[in-house]
mmCIF file of C-alpha atoms in Angstrom:
data_model
loop_
_atom_site.group_PDB
_atom_site.id
_atom_site.type_symbol
_atom_site.label_atom_id
_atom_site.label_comp_id
_atom_site.label_asym_id
_atom_site.label_seq_id
_atom_site.Cartn_x
_atom_site.Cartn_y
_atom_site.Cartn_z
ATOM 1 C CA UNK A 1 -57.965 33.685 -104.511
ATOM 2 C CA UNK A 2 -56.978 33.340 -100.842
ATOM 3 C CA UNK A 3 -56.382 29.615 -101.306
ATOM 4 C CA UNK A 4 -54.622 29.810 -104.671
ATOM 5 C CA UNK A 5 -50.920 29.112 -105.073
ATOM 6 C CA UNK A 6 -48.776 32.228 -105.173
ATOM 7 C CA UNK A 7 -45.311 32.772 -106.633
ATOM 8 C CA UNK A 8 -43.194 35.904 -106.618
ATOM 9 C CA UNK A 9 -39.424 36.257 -106.575
ATOM 10 C CA UNK A 10 -38.093 33.773 -104.005
ATOM 11 C CA UNK A 11 -41.509 32.707 -102.721
ATOM 12 C CA UNK A 12 -43.514 29.782 -104.003
ATOM 13 C CA UNK A 13 -46.448 29.490 -101.634
ATOM 14 C CA UNK A 14 -49.307 26.988 -101.454
ATOM 15 C CA UNK A 15 -51.772 29.802 -100.647
ATOM 16 C CA UNK A 16 -51.883 33.508 -99.811
ATOM 17 C CA UNK A 17 -52.438 33.036 -96.071
ATOM 18 C CA UNK A 18 -49.637 34.167 -93.758
ATOM 19 C CA UNK A 19 -49.338 33.129 -90.132
ATOM 20 C CA UNK A 20 -48.492 36.406 -88.395
ATOM 21 C CA UNK A 21 -45.751 36.554 -85.747
ATOM 22 C CA UNK A 22 -47.194 35.707 -82.338
ATOM 23 C CA UNK A 23 -45.181 35.824 -79.114
ATOM 24 C CA UNK A 24 -45.937 32.608 -77.190
ATOM 25 C CA UNK A 25 -43.097 32.465 -74.618
ATOM 26 C CA UNK A 26 -42.506 28.718 -75.002
ATOM 27 C CA UNK A 27 -38.736 28.812 -75.466
ATOM 28 C CA UNK A 28 -36.595 27.627 -72.568
ATOM 29 C CA UNK A 29 -35.743 30.046 -69.737
ATOM 30 C CA UNK A 30 -32.343 30.291 -71.455
ATOM 31 C CA UNK A 31 -34.089 31.502 -74.653
ATOM 32 C CA UNK A 32 -33.475 28.324 -76.649
ATOM 33 C CA UNK A 33 -36.050 27.109 -79.189
ATOM 34 C CA UNK A 34 -37.238 23.594 -78.400
ATOM 35 C CA UNK A 35 -39.138 20.567 -79.635
ATOM 36 C CA UNK A 36 -42.506 21.902 -78.434
ATOM 37 C CA UNK A 37 -42.059 24.938 -80.664
ATOM 38 C CA UNK A 38 -41.208 22.691 -83.613
ATOM 39 C CA UNK A 39 -44.471 20.801 -83.057
ATOM 40 C CA UNK A 40 -46.455 24.063 -82.858
ATOM 41 C CA UNK A 41 -45.106 25.475 -86.111
ATOM 42 C CA UNK A 42 -45.276 22.123 -87.870
ATOM 43 C CA UNK A 43 -48.974 21.876 -86.987
ATOM 44 C CA UNK A 44 -49.571 25.207 -88.760
ATOM 45 C CA UNK A 45 -47.424 24.578 -91.834
ATOM 46 C CA UNK A 46 -50.402 24.574 -94.209
ATOM 47 C CA UNK A 47 -50.140 28.375 -94.067
ATOM 48 C CA UNK A 48 -48.566 29.656 -97.267
ATOM 49 C CA UNK A 49 -45.975 31.481 -95.160
ATOM 50 C CA UNK A 50 -45.222 31.369 -91.448
ATOM 51 C CA UNK A 51 -43.504 34.278 -89.736
ATOM 52 C CA UNK A 52 -42.169 33.203 -86.362
ATOM 53 C CA UNK A 53 -42.664 34.862 -83.044
ATOM 54 C CA UNK A 54 -40.296 37.711 -82.266
ATOM 55 C CA UNK A 55 -36.787 36.274 -81.962
ATOM 56 C CA UNK A 56 -33.944 38.356 -80.628
ATOM 57 C CA UNK A 57 -30.797 38.863 -82.712
ATOM 58 C CA UNK A 58 -28.973 39.992 -79.578
ATOM 59 C CA UNK A 59 -28.687 39.083 -75.877
ATOM 60 C CA UNK A 60 -29.587 42.740 -75.202
ATOM 61 C CA UNK A 61 -32.851 42.362 -77.144
ATOM 62 C CA UNK A 62 -34.413 39.633 -74.972
ATOM 63 C CA UNK A 63 -36.853 41.879 -73.157
ATOM 64 C CA UNK A 64 -39.440 39.218 -72.276
ATOM 65 C CA UNK A 65 -39.144 35.875 -70.492
ATOM 66 C CA UNK A 66 -38.869 32.721 -72.585
ATOM 67 C CA UNK A 67 -38.715 34.354 -76.003
ATOM 68 C CA UNK A 68 -36.238 32.677 -78.374
ATOM 69 C CA UNK A 69 -32.951 34.051 -79.583
ATOM 70 C CA UNK A 70 -30.927 33.553 -82.750
ATOM 71 C CA UNK A 71 -27.514 35.011 -81.962
ATOM 72 C CA UNK A 72 -25.364 31.921 -81.504
ATOM 73 C CA UNK A 73 -24.743 28.621 -83.235
ATOM 74 C CA UNK A 74 -26.482 26.565 -80.555
ATOM 75 C CA UNK A 75 -29.713 28.485 -81.095
ATOM 76 C CA UNK A 76 -29.382 28.111 -84.867
ATOM 77 C CA UNK A 77 -28.960 24.359 -84.466
ATOM 78 C CA UNK A 78 -32.005 24.196 -82.187
ATOM 79 C CA UNK A 79 -34.148 26.116 -84.696
ATOM 80 C CA UNK A 80 -33.495 23.430 -87.339
ATOM 81 C CA UNK A 81 -36.169 21.222 -85.791
ATOM 82 C CA UNK A 82 -38.748 23.940 -86.474
ATOM 83 C CA UNK A 83 -37.681 24.740 -90.024
ATOM 84 C CA UNK A 84 -37.530 21.031 -90.853
ATOM 85 C CA UNK A 85 -41.017 20.454 -89.430
ATOM 86 C CA UNK A 86 -42.459 23.256 -91.562
ATOM 87 C CA UNK A 87 -40.620 22.300 -94.739
ATOM 88 C CA UNK A 88 -41.673 18.654 -94.345
ATOM 89 C CA UNK A 89 -45.280 19.851 -94.722
ATOM 90 C CA UNK A 90 -44.473 21.984 -97.766
ATOM 91 C CA UNK A 91 -44.551 25.283 -95.868
ATOM 92 C CA UNK A 92 -42.262 28.303 -95.885
ATOM 93 C CA UNK A 93 -41.009 30.037 -92.748
ATOM 94 C CA UNK A 94 -39.341 33.390 -92.052
ATOM 95 C CA UNK A 95 -37.902 34.270 -88.653
ATOM 96 C CA UNK A 96 -38.878 37.633 -87.222
ATOM 97 C CA UNK A 97 -36.010 39.578 -85.636
ATOM 98 C CA UNK A 98 -37.372 41.472 -82.632
ATOM 99 C CA UNK A 99 -34.888 43.495 -80.599
ATOM 100 C CA UNK A 100 -37.015 44.707 -77.689
ATOM 101 C CA UNK A 101 -34.842 47.738 -76.933
ATOM 102 C CA UNK A 102 -36.283 49.608 -73.967
ATOM 103 C CA UNK A 103 -39.299 47.260 -73.742
ATOM 104 C CA UNK A 104 -37.505 45.087 -71.224
ATOM 105 C CA UNK A 105 -36.738 44.252 -67.639
ATOM 106 C CA UNK A 106 -33.264 43.310 -66.469
ATOM 107 C CA UNK A 107 -34.643 40.192 -64.761
ATOM 108 C CA UNK A 108 -35.490 38.830 -68.218
ATOM 109 C CA UNK A 109 -32.003 39.380 -69.647
ATOM 110 C CA UNK A 110 -29.070 36.962 -69.536
ATOM 111 C CA UNK A 111 -25.996 37.815 -67.494
ATOM 112 C CA UNK A 112 -24.014 40.676 -69.000
ATOM 113 C CA UNK A 113 -26.861 42.022 -71.149
ATOM 114 C CA UNK A 114 -28.405 45.439 -70.599
ATOM 115 C CA UNK A 115 -31.531 47.362 -71.530
ATOM 116 C CA UNK A 116 -30.861 49.722 -74.444
ATOM 117 C CA UNK A 117 -32.877 52.389 -76.248
ATOM 118 C CA UNK A 118 -32.620 55.604 -78.235
ATOM 119 C CA UNK A 119 -32.603 57.553 -74.968
ATOM 120 C CA UNK A 120 -33.011 57.114 -71.234
ATOM 121 C CA UNK A 121 -36.811 57.514 -71.049
ATOM 122 C CA UNK A 122 -38.410 54.435 -69.482
ATOM 123 C CA UNK A 123 -41.089 52.625 -71.453
ATOM 124 C CA UNK A 124 -44.455 53.245 -69.750
ATOM 125 C CA UNK A 125 -46.280 50.367 -68.117
ATOM 126 C CA UNK A 126 -45.158 47.035 -66.710
ATOM 127 C CA UNK A 127 -44.026 43.661 -67.993
ATOM 128 C CA UNK A 128 -43.991 40.154 -66.604
ATOM 129 C CA UNK A 129 -40.852 38.523 -65.258
ATOM 130 C CA UNK A 130 -40.614 34.891 -64.187
ATOM 131 C CA UNK A 131 -38.470 35.863 -61.214
ATOM 132 C CA UNK A 132 -40.384 38.854 -59.842
ATOM 133 C CA UNK A 133 -43.839 38.838 -61.423
ATOM 134 C CA UNK A 134 -45.089 42.111 -62.910
ATOM 135 C CA UNK A 135 -42.511 44.893 -62.798
ATOM 136 C CA UNK A 136 -42.103 48.389 -64.298
ATOM 137 C CA UNK A 137 -39.870 48.414 -67.351
ATOM 138 C CA UNK A 138 -36.205 48.912 -66.515
ATOM 139 C CA UNK A 139 -34.486 52.213 -67.363
ATOM 140 C CA UNK A 140 -32.575 51.926 -70.636
ATOM 141 C CA UNK A 141 -29.113 53.152 -71.440
ATOM 142 C CA UNK A 142 -29.044 55.542 -74.402
ATOM 143 C CA UNK A 143 -27.308 53.838 -77.307
ATOM 144 C CA UNK A 144 -24.050 55.343 -78.531
ATOM 145 C CA UNK A 145 -22.986 55.329 -82.175
ATOM 146 C CA UNK A 146 -20.842 52.295 -81.391
ATOM 147 C CA UNK A 147 -23.901 50.555 -79.934
ATOM 148 C CA UNK A 148 -25.836 51.284 -83.122
ATOM 149 C CA UNK A 149 -23.078 49.895 -85.322
ATOM 150 C CA UNK A 150 -23.020 46.830 -83.100
ATOM 151 C CA UNK A 151 -26.783 46.244 -83.335
ATOM 152 C CA UNK A 152 -26.545 46.435 -87.136
ATOM 153 C CA UNK A 153 -23.780 43.833 -87.033
ATOM 154 C CA UNK A 154 -25.905 41.680 -84.714
ATOM 155 C CA UNK A 155 -28.757 41.659 -87.249
ATOM 156 C CA UNK A 156 -26.335 40.641 -89.989
ATOM 157 C CA UNK A 157 -24.863 37.817 -87.918
ATOM 158 C CA UNK A 158 -28.340 36.628 -86.930
ATOM 159 C CA UNK A 159 -29.485 36.686 -90.569
ATOM 160 C CA UNK A 160 -26.569 34.437 -91.531
ATOM 161 C CA UNK A 161 -27.428 32.097 -88.657
ATOM 162 C CA UNK A 162 -31.038 32.061 -89.882
ATOM 163 C CA UNK A 163 -29.832 30.727 -93.209
ATOM 164 C CA UNK A 164 -27.796 28.080 -91.391
ATOM 165 C CA UNK A 165 -30.928 27.145 -89.427
ATOM 166 C CA UNK A 166 -32.896 26.576 -92.629
ATOM 167 C CA UNK A 167 -35.181 29.608 -92.595
ATOM 168 C CA UNK A 168 -36.460 30.875 -95.937
ATOM 169 C CA UNK A 169 -35.884 34.477 -94.907
ATOM 170 C CA UNK A 170 -36.059 37.046 -92.116
ATOM 171 C CA UNK A 171 -38.532 39.739 -91.129
ATOM 172 C CA UNK A 172 -37.217 42.886 -89.436
ATOM 173 C CA UNK A 173 -39.603 43.948 -86.669
ATOM 174 C CA UNK A 174 -40.054 47.669 -87.215
ATOM 175 C CA UNK A 175 -43.413 47.766 -85.432
ATOM 176 C CA UNK A 176 -45.136 47.601 -82.036
ATOM 177 C CA UNK A 177 -42.746 49.936 -80.246
ATOM 178 C CA UNK A 178 -39.649 47.727 -80.313
ATOM 179 C CA UNK A 179 -36.143 48.960 -81.059
ATOM 180 C CA UNK A 180 -36.468 49.876 -84.739
ATOM 181 C CA UNK A 181 -39.750 51.700 -84.138
ATOM 182 C CA UNK A 182 -38.311 53.340 -81.042
ATOM 183 C CA UNK A 183 -35.990 55.136 -83.459
ATOM 184 C CA UNK A 184 -38.736 55.788 -86.030
ATOM 185 C CA UNK A 185 -41.157 57.397 -83.593
ATOM 186 C CA UNK A 186 -40.417 60.959 -82.364
ATOM 187 C CA UNK A 187 -42.512 60.411 -79.234
ATOM 188 C CA UNK A 188 -39.783 57.975 -78.171
ATOM 189 C CA UNK A 189 -36.752 59.126 -80.159
ATOM 190 C CA UNK A 190 -35.715 62.508 -78.777
ATOM 191 C CA UNK A 191 -32.162 62.347 -80.135
ATOM 192 C CA UNK A 192 -30.610 65.333 -81.862
ATOM 193 C CA UNK A 193 -27.668 63.512 -83.446
ATOM 194 C CA UNK A 194 -27.527 61.652 -86.751
ATOM 195 C CA UNK A 195 -30.266 59.249 -85.626
ATOM 196 C CA UNK A 196 -32.988 61.694 -84.570
ATOM 197 C CA UNK A 197 -34.578 65.083 -85.065
ATOM 198 C CA UNK A 198 -35.828 64.690 -88.653
ATOM 199 C CA UNK A 199 -37.605 62.163 -90.838
ATOM 200 C CA UNK A 200 -34.404 61.101 -92.575
ATOM 201 C CA UNK A 201 -32.443 60.712 -89.355
ATOM 202 C CA UNK A 202 -35.208 58.803 -87.566
ATOM 203 C CA UNK A 203 -35.427 56.435 -90.547
ATOM 204 C CA UNK A 204 -31.677 55.912 -90.577
ATOM 205 C CA UNK A 205 -31.341 52.919 -88.237
ATOM 206 C CA UNK A 206 -34.157 50.973 -89.929
ATOM 207 C CA UNK A 207 -32.558 51.542 -93.323
ATOM 208 C CA UNK A 208 -29.037 50.715 -92.149
ATOM 209 C CA UNK A 209 -30.228 47.428 -90.633
ATOM 210 C CA UNK A 210 -32.220 46.611 -93.768
ATOM 211 C CA UNK A 211 -29.353 47.498 -96.105
ATOM 212 C CA UNK A 212 -26.835 45.416 -94.176
ATOM 213 C CA UNK A 213 -29.189 42.437 -93.899
ATOM 214 C CA UNK A 214 -29.924 42.519 -97.631
ATOM 215 C CA UNK A 215 -26.188 42.629 -98.337
ATOM 216 C CA UNK A 216 -25.666 39.603 -96.086
ATOM 217 C CA UNK A 217 -28.379 37.209 -97.303
ATOM 218 C CA UNK A 218 -29.976 38.776 -100.399
ATOM 219 C CA UNK A 219 -32.948 41.050 -100.985
ATOM 220 C CA UNK A 220 -35.334 38.169 -101.728
ATOM 221 C CA UNK A 221 -34.916 36.904 -98.173
ATOM 222 C CA UNK A 222 -35.653 40.110 -96.236
ATOM 223 C CA UNK A 223 -38.989 41.689 -95.304
ATOM 224 C CA UNK A 224 -40.028 44.263 -92.699
ATOM 225 C CA UNK A 225 -43.046 44.796 -90.448
ATOM 226 C CA UNK A 226 -44.291 48.344 -89.871
ATOM 227 C CA UNK A 227 -47.081 49.809 -87.709
ATOM 228 C CA UNK A 228 -47.740 53.486 -88.472
ATOM 229 C CA UNK A 229 -50.489 54.790 -86.164
ATOM 230 C CA UNK A 230 -49.624 52.090 -83.629
ATOM 231 C CA UNK A 231 -49.852 52.979 -79.944
ATOM 232 C CA UNK A 232 -48.016 50.034 -78.384
ATOM 233 C CA UNK A 233 -45.170 50.533 -75.903
ATOM 234 C CA UNK A 234 -45.325 54.312 -75.757
ATOM 235 C CA UNK A 235 -45.607 55.019 -79.470
ATOM 236 C CA UNK A 236 -48.451 56.919 -81.147
ATOM 237 C CA UNK A 237 -49.463 59.142 -84.014
ATOM 238 C CA UNK A 238 -47.348 62.207 -84.754
ATOM 239 C CA UNK A 239 -47.761 65.056 -87.280
ATOM 240 C CA UNK A 240 -45.267 63.711 -89.836
ATOM 241 C CA UNK A 241 -46.344 60.077 -89.627
ATOM 242 C CA UNK A 242 -47.490 59.757 -93.244
ATOM 243 C CA UNK A 243 -44.571 61.690 -94.704
ATOM 244 C CA UNK A 244 -42.109 59.694 -92.627
ATOM 245 C CA UNK A 245 -43.457 56.262 -93.522
ATOM 246 C CA UNK A 246 -43.827 57.106 -97.209
ATOM 247 C CA UNK A 247 -40.193 58.228 -97.228
ATOM 248 C CA UNK A 248 -39.178 55.065 -95.384
ATOM 249 C CA UNK A 249 -41.089 52.729 -97.704
ATOM 250 C CA UNK A 250 -39.704 54.448 -100.822
ATOM 251 C CA UNK A 251 -36.215 53.893 -99.421
ATOM 252 C CA UNK A 252 -36.935 50.265 -98.512
ATOM 253 C CA UNK A 253 -38.230 49.727 -102.032
ATOM 254 C CA UNK A 254 -34.981 51.077 -103.445
ATOM 255 C CA UNK A 255 -33.118 48.487 -101.343
ATOM 256 C CA UNK A 256 -35.190 45.776 -103.013
ATOM 257 C CA UNK A 257 -36.770 44.221 -99.908
ATOM 258 C CA UNK A 258 -39.071 41.301 -100.605
ATOM 259 C CA UNK A 259 -42.056 42.615 -98.677
ATOM 260 C CA UNK A 260 -43.583 45.187 -96.371
ATOM 261 C CA UNK A 261 -45.867 43.686 -93.717
ATOM 262 C CA UNK A 262 -48.275 46.420 -92.612
ATOM 263 C CA UNK A 263 -49.937 46.199 -89.213
ATOM 264 C CA UNK A 264 -53.353 47.743 -88.533
ATOM 265 C CA UNK A 265 -54.332 47.046 -84.937
ATOM 266 C CA UNK A 266 -57.678 48.864 -85.068
ATOM 267 C CA UNK A 267 -59.428 45.516 -84.479
ATOM 268 C CA UNK A 268 -57.691 45.494 -81.082
ATOM 269 C CA UNK A 269 -58.545 49.089 -80.213
ATOM 270 C CA UNK A 270 -55.678 51.059 -81.794
ATOM 271 C CA UNK A 271 -56.368 53.898 -84.232
ATOM 272 C CA UNK A 272 -56.940 52.617 -87.782
ATOM 273 C CA UNK A 273 -54.357 53.117 -90.498
ATOM 274 C CA UNK A 274 -56.271 55.257 -93.026
ATOM 275 C CA UNK A 275 -57.286 53.266 -96.096
ATOM 276 C CA UNK A 276 -55.938 55.854 -98.532
ATOM 277 C CA UNK A 277 -52.592 55.851 -96.725
ATOM 278 C CA UNK A 278 -52.348 52.069 -97.015
ATOM 279 C CA UNK A 279 -52.797 52.446 -100.763
ATOM 280 C CA UNK A 280 -50.085 55.109 -100.901
ATOM 281 C CA UNK A 281 -47.688 52.824 -99.056
ATOM 282 C CA UNK A 282 -48.507 49.975 -101.431
ATOM 283 C CA UNK A 283 -47.863 52.220 -104.431
ATOM 284 C CA UNK A 284 -44.565 53.387 -102.911
ATOM 285 C CA UNK A 285 -43.207 49.855 -102.544
ATOM 286 C CA UNK A 286 -42.002 47.782 -105.493
ATOM 287 C CA UNK A 287 -42.391 44.438 -103.771
ATOM 288 C CA UNK A 288 -44.949 42.305 -101.982
ATOM 289 C CA UNK A 289 -47.438 43.905 -99.620
ATOM 290 C CA UNK A 290 -48.767 41.889 -96.675
ATOM 291 C CA UNK A 291 -51.868 43.170 -94.901
ATOM 292 C CA UNK A 292 -52.496 42.303 -91.250
ATOM 293 C CA UNK A 293 -55.188 43.183 -88.764
ATOM 294 C CA UNK A 294 -58.479 41.495 -87.894
ATOM 295 C CA UNK A 295 -59.191 39.793 -91.222
ATOM 296 C CA UNK A 296 -61.758 37.063 -91.703
ATOM 297 C CA UNK A 297 -62.109 35.040 -94.912
ATOM 298 C CA UNK A 298 -64.500 37.474 -96.615
ATOM 299 C CA UNK A 299 -62.404 40.521 -95.753
ATOM 300 C CA UNK A 300 -59.227 38.818 -96.904
ATOM 301 C CA UNK A 301 -60.763 37.760 -100.219
ATOM 302 C CA UNK A 302 -62.045 41.288 -100.823
ATOM 303 C CA UNK A 303 -58.659 42.857 -100.053
ATOM 304 C CA UNK A 304 -56.991 40.528 -102.547
ATOM 305 C CA UNK A 305 -59.677 41.134 -105.171
ATOM 306 C CA UNK A 306 -59.243 44.885 -104.743
ATOM 307 C CA UNK A 307 -55.450 44.437 -105.047
ATOM 308 C CA UNK A 308 -54.904 46.185 -101.716
ATOM 309 C CA UNK A 309 -52.401 43.485 -100.793
ATOM 310 C CA UNK A 310 -50.669 40.404 -102.145
ATOM 311 C CA UNK A 311 -50.867 38.266 -99.005
ATOM 312 C CA UNK A 312 -53.052 38.381 -95.890
ATOM 313 C CA UNK A 313 -51.722 37.700 -92.393
ATOM 314 C CA UNK A 314 -53.811 36.109 -89.645
ATOM 315 C CA UNK A 315 -52.706 36.125 -86.015
ATOM 316 C CA UNK A 316 -54.930 34.775 -83.247
ATOM 317 C CA UNK A 317 -56.989 32.598 -85.624
ATOM 318 C CA UNK A 318 -53.789 30.640 -86.387
ATOM 319 C CA UNK A 319 -52.934 30.519 -82.690
ATOM 320 C CA UNK A 320 -56.124 28.572 -81.900
ATOM 321 C CA UNK A 321 -56.578 26.752 -85.219
ATOM 322 C CA UNK A 322 -53.607 24.731 -86.456
ATOM 323 C CA UNK A 323 -55.713 23.829 -89.505
ATOM 324 C CA UNK A 324 -56.946 27.371 -90.123
ATOM 325 C CA UNK A 325 -56.463 27.057 -93.885
ATOM 326 C CA UNK A 326 -58.771 24.029 -94.064
ATOM 327 C CA UNK A 327 -61.307 25.573 -91.696
ATOM 328 C CA UNK A 328 -61.533 28.784 -93.698
ATOM 329 C CA UNK A 329 -61.644 26.903 -96.980
ATOM 330 C CA UNK A 330 -64.607 24.877 -95.695
ATOM 331 C CA UNK A 331 -66.219 27.800 -93.829
ATOM 332 C CA UNK A 332 -65.980 25.641 -90.714
ATOM 333 C CA UNK A 333 -66.269 27.077 -87.188
ATOM 334 C CA UNK A 334 -63.041 28.294 -85.568
ATOM 335 C CA UNK A 335 -61.674 27.399 -82.161
ATOM 336 C CA UNK A 336 -61.687 30.262 -79.658
ATOM 337 C CA UNK A 337 -58.244 31.310 -78.384
ATOM 338 C CA UNK A 338 -57.613 30.763 -74.672
ATOM 339 C CA UNK A 339 -56.046 34.039 -73.552
ATOM 340 C CA UNK A 340 -55.010 32.584 -70.190
ATOM 341 C CA UNK A 341 -52.488 30.330 -71.961
ATOM 342 C CA UNK A 342 -51.037 32.825 -74.444
ATOM 343 C CA UNK A 343 -47.701 33.306 -72.660
ATOM 344 C CA UNK A 344 -47.340 30.451 -70.169
ATOM 345 C CA UNK A 345 -45.022 27.441 -70.531
ATOM 346 C CA UNK A 346 -46.225 24.057 -71.690
ATOM 347 C CA UNK A 347 -48.400 22.405 -74.328
ATOM 348 C CA UNK A 348 -51.775 23.537 -72.937
ATOM 349 C CA UNK A 349 -53.240 26.252 -75.143
ATOM 350 C CA UNK A 350 -50.309 25.811 -77.530
ATOM 351 C CA UNK A 351 -50.150 22.464 -79.306
ATOM 352 C CA UNK A 352 -53.438 20.944 -78.020
ATOM 353 C CA UNK A 353 -56.036 22.919 -80.005
ATOM 354 C CA UNK A 354 -58.217 20.388 -81.883
ATOM 355 C CA UNK A 355 -58.274 20.064 -85.658
ATOM 356 C CA UNK A 356 -61.334 19.346 -87.770
ATOM 357 C CA UNK A 357 -60.061 15.843 -88.335
ATOM 358 C CA UNK A 358 -59.822 15.253 -84.595
#
């Protein structure tokens, strides 16, 4: 089943394997996608669907060094090499929009950009900067209503540029403690205005971005990634977590989104997303359901057989195995990821992992 063709709505996929979004920090220092990235994604185009690394729809969202953007025409033109490389191999590719929000340092931002968030609380921990090494996160400025309207418009503009660049769709990053989840999570969002203080108000920004993006490029080209029970970047479980996410997913379903991509990072030490809650979320959403989090071939096949998901996302296995589909199909050994090269520039640990054929 994992290796069978799959068709639903706008998607015609060669298999049910999804390459999960993986930050690799190989864009230029000016946040431009490049030829090395096109090679990397082209190597992995036997995945049924590729979801790119987090890509900022705004200069303000570029929290990390060397992550790509998609907020101007030059970036859209540069992304065409990647989409062409994937399509030439028969693959499909969505771009993930990741606005980092308060997960940022000013040294990583272009001139004139600023760190933004739901409030002024600083994200705990540190992040790497090319200029200064490891640094505490920079204090954010609390976003005004005008800022929120602007970030919605930025997602819309970026979605239109994604179509110009040849992407098959976009994924809204509502997980891992970045901007959308900063508004979803009451441990981060302490606002008492129309964007905080209740389930409906905390869900508001996610739904407004989703609604506007659907209106711009069509419901069959928009998905979202969610991580209830995640603990990344100052988030964490809260008493209303299940009620909030069920309400959110019902509302996303009503908007007609193509898919929900659910993250369970328990394989990396985070609390598990309860199995019965995953089923409730799947039942609440009238669209495709992508499961992510520590799957091997047997676990993926079982999840599909049990109808717990429609597609299965793999992260680090795709990072180290450009031919992961063939390796899993043949039950061949997998390359081991080299963690030392996850986020450094250059081809080493990026485009030089060997294939079975090699």
